[in-house]
Coordinates of C-alpha atoms in Angstrom, one line a residue:
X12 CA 10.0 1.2 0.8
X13 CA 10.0 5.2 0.2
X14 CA 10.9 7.5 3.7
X15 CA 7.4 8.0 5.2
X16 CA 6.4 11.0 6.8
X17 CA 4.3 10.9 10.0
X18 CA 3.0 13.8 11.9
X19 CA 2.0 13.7 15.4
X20 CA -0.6 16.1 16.2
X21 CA -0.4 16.8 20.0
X22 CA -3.6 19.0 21.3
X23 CA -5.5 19.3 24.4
X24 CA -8.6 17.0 23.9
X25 CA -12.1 18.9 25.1
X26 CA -13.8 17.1 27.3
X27 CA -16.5 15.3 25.9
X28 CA -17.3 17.8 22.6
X29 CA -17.3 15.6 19.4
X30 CA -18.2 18.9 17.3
X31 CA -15.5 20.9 19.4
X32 CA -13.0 18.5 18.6
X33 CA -13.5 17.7 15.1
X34 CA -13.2 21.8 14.7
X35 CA -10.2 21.7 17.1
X36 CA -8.1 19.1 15.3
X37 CA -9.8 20.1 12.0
X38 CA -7.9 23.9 12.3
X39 CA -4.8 21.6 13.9
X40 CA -4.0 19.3 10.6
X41 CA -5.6 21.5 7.8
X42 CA -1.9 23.3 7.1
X43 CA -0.4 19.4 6.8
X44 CA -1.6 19.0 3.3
X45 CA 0.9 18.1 0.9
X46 CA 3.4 17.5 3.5
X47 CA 2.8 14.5 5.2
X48 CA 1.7 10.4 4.8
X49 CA 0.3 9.9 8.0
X50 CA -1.3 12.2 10.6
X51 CA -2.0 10.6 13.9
X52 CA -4.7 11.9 16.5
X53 CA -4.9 10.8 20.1
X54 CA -6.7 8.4 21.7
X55 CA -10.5 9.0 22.1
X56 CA -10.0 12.4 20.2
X57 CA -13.7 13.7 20.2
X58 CA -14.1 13.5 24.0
X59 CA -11.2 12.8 26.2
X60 CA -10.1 9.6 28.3
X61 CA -14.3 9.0 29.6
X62 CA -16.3 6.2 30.7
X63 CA -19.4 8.4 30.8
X64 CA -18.4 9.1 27.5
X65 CA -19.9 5.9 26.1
X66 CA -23.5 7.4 25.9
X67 CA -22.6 9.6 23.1
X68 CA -20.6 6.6 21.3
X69 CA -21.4 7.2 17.9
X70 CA -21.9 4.5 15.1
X71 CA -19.5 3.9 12.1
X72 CA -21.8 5.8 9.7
X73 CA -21.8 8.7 12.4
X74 CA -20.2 12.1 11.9
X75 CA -16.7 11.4 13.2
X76 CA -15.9 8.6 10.8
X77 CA -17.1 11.0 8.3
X78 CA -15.2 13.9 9.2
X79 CA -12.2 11.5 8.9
X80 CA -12.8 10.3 5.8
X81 CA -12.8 13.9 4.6
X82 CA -9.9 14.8 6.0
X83 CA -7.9 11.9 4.8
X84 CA -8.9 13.2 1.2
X85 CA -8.6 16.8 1.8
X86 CA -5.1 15.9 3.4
X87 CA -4.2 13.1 0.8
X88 CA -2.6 11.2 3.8
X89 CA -4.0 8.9 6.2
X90 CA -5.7 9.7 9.3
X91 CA -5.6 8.3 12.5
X92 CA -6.9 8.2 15.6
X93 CA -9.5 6.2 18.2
X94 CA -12.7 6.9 19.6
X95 CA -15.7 5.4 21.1
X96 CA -17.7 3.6 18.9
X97 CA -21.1 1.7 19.2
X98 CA -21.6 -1.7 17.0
X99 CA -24.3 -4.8 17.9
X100 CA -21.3 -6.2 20.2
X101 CA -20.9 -3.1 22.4
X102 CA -18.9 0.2 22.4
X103 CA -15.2 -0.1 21.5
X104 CA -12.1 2.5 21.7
X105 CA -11.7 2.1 18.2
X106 CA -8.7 3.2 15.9
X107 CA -9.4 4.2 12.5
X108 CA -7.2 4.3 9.6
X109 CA -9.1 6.4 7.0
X110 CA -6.9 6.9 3.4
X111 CA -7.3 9.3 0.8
X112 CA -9.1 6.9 -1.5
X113 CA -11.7 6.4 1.2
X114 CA -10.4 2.9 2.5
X115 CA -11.4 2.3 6.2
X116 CA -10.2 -0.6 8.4
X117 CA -9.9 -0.2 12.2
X118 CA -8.2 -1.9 16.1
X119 CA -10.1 -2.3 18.5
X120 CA -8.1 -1.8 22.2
X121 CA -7.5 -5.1 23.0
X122 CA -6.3 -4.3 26.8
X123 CA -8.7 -1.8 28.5
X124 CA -7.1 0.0 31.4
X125 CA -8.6 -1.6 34.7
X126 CA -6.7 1.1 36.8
X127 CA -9.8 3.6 35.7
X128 CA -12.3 0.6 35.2
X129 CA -12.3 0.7 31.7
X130 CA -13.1 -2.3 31.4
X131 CA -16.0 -2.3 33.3
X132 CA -18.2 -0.5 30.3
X133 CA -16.2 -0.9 26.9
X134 CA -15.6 -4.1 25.0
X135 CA -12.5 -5.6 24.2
X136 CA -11.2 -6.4 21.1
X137 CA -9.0 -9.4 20.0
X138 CA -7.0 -9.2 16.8
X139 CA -4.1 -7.0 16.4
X140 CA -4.1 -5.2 13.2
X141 CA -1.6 -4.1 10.4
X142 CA -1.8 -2.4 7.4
X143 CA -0.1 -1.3 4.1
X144 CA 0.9 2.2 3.4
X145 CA 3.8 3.8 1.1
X146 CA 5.3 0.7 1.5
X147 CA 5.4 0.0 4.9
X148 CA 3.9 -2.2 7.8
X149 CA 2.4 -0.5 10.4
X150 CA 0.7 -1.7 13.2
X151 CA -1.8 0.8 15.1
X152 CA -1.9 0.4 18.9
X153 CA -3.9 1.8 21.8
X154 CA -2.4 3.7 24.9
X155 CA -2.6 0.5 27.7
X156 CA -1.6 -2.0 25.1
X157 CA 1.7 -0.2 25.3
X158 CA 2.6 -2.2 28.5
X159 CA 1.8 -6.0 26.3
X160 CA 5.0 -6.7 24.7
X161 CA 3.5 -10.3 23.6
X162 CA 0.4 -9.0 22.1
X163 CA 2.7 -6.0 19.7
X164 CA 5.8 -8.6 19.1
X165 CA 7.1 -7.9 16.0
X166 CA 7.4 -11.6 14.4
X167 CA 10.1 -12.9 11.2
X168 CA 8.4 -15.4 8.7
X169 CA 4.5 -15.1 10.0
X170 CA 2.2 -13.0 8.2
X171 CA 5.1 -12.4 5.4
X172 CA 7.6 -14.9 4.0
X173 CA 11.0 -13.4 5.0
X174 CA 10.6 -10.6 6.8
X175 CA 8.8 -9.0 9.8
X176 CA 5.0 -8.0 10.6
X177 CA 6.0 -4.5 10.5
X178 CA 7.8 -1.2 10.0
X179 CA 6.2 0.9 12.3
X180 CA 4.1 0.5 15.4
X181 CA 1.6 3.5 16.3
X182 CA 0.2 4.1 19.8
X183 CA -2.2 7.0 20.3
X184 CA -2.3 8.5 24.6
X185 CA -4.2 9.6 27.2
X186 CA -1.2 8.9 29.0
X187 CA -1.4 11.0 32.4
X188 CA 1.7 12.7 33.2
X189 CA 1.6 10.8 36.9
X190 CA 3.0 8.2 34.7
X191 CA 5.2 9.9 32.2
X192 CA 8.1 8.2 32.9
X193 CA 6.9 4.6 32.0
X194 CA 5.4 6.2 28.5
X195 CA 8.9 7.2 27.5
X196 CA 10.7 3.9 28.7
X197 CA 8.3 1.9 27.4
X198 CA 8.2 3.1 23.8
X199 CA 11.8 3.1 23.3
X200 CA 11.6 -0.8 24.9
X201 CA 8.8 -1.6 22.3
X202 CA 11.4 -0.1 19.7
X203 CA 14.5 -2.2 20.6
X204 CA 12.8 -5.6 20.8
X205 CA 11.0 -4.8 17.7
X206 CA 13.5 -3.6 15.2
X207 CA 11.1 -0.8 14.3
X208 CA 10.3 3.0 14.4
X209 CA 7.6 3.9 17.0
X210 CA 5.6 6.6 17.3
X211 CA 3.6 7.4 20.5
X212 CA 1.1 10.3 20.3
X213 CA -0.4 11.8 23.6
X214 CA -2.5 14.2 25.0
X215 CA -1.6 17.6 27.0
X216 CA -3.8 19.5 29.0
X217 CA -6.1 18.7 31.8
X218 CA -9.3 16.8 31.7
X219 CA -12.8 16.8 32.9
X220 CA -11.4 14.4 35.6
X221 CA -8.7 16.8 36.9
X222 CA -6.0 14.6 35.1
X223 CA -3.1 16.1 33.9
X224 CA -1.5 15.0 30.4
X225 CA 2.1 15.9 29.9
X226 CA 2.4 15.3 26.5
X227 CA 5.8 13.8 25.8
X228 CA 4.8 12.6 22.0
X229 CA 7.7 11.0 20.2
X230 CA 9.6 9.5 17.2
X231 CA 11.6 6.8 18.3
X232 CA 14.1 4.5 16.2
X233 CA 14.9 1.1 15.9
X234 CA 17.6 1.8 18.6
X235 CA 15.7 3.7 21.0
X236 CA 17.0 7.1 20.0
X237 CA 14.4 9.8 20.1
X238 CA 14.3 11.2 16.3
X239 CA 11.6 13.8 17.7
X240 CA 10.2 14.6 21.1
X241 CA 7.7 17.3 22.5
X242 CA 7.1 18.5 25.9
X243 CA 3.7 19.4 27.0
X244 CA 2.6 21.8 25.1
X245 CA 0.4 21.9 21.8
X246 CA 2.1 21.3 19.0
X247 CA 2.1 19.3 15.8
X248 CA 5.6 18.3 14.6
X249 CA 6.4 16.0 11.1
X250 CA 8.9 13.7 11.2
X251 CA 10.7 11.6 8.1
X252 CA 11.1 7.8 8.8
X253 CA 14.2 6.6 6.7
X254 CA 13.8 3.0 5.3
X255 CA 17.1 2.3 4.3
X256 CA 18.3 3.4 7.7
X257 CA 15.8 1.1 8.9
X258 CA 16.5 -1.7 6.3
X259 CA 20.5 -1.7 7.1
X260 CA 19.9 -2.1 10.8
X261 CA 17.9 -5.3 10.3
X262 CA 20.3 -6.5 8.0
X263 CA 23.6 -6.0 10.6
X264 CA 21.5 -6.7 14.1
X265 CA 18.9 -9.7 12.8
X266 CA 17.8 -10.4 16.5
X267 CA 14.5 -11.5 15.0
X268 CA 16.0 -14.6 13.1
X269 CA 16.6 -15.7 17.0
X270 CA 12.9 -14.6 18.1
X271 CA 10.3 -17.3 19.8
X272 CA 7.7 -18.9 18.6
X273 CA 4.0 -18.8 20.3
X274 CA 0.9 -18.6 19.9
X275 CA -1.3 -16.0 21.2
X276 CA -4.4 -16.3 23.1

């Protein structure tokens, strides 16, 4: 493992303007190239936190995983970032992680947030995904999921011999600011049990609902120290993960050799 730069691009979503947002973020990340890995978009990017948002869900040969696509080449990092997405099994809040080469895999939100009856139009997805980049793990999650330690448990000896699922968990926000305080307590939890870097990208702004977003984006390390935090205002900050750092806390705090085995549901 190489340090791995992530940026965190913090903007303030429009509500419900896929071709205002692509522009938005578009002008946001175009001065990143060259000098990042990774640049992560929030939650439901092209139209805000919605239900109603669902009729314009587009398809995976639609214009926003396209846009993504060139982006990720244009940047020659990885994008990232979720948004509704219609398939023959219904609509999903759907991360993608687009590379320069033009690779494509995607998470679908496996805990849809009852509280604002999410659940109620969207599909669920099941499998928790992690993929390889620069050398690391990295395991892309979605806003709700944040509060399912089980489901995001960082496991020793299962889907590598040795060593743990991941480096780096991702969750992408419309966190509301009513609820700041549980964001930031929560990601720097996910980050102790886990022996990993976190990064939790939100949302500022106000939306088409009247909700208030508060921002509070952040870099956290494996001990729950904040290696970079924002307030609530627009802003796009770049932030170098350090591997050995990383690799010599494992190797003097192996909590994970005493981890629990279960299987997940």
């Amino acid at each position: 493992m190489n340090n791995l730069r992530i940026s965190l691009v913090q903007g303030a979503t429009r509500w419900r303007d896929p071709d205002g947002n692509r522009d938005y973020y578009g002008d946001l990340i175009g001065p990143l190239h060259g000098t990042t890995d990774v640049v992560i978009l929030p939650e439901t990017f092209t139209s805000g936190f919605s239900n109603d948002a669902i009729e314009e869900a587009e398809t995976m040969d639609g214009p926003t995983v396209a846009w993504m696509r060139e982006q990720a080449a244009a940047l020659g990092a990885v994008v990232t970032g979720s948004v509704q997405l219609r398939t023959d099994a219904g609509v999903f809040n759907r991360m993608l992680w687009t590379t320069p080469d033009g690779e494509l895999r995607h998470y679908d939100k496996r805990h849809l947030f009852r509280y604002a009856r999410e659940h109620e139009r969207y599909s669920a997805g099941r499998d928790r995904l992690t993929v390889e980049w620069k050398g690391w793990r990295i395991c892309p999650l979605v806003c709700y999921d944040l509060r399912f330690p089980v489901f995001a448990r960082n496991r020793y000896d299962v889907e590598r011999e040795g060593a743990l699922d991941y480096d780096l968990q991702i969750y992408v926000a419309n966190w509301p600011a009513a609820r700041a305080y549980a964001w930031k307590t929560l990601l720097r939890a996910r980050s102790i049990e886990n022996l990993c870097y976190v990064a939790g990208l939100n949302r500022v702004g106000r939306d088409g609902n009247g909700i208030d977003y508060a921002g509070d984006s952040a870099v956290i390390d494996f001990l729950g120290h904040a290696v970079s935090e924002s307030t609530d205002e627009e802003v796009v900050t770049t932030t170098t993960l350090l591997a050995h750092e990383l690799a010599a806390h494992r190797e003097r705090f192996p909590a994970m050799l005493d981890g629990d085995a279960f299987e997940l549901r």
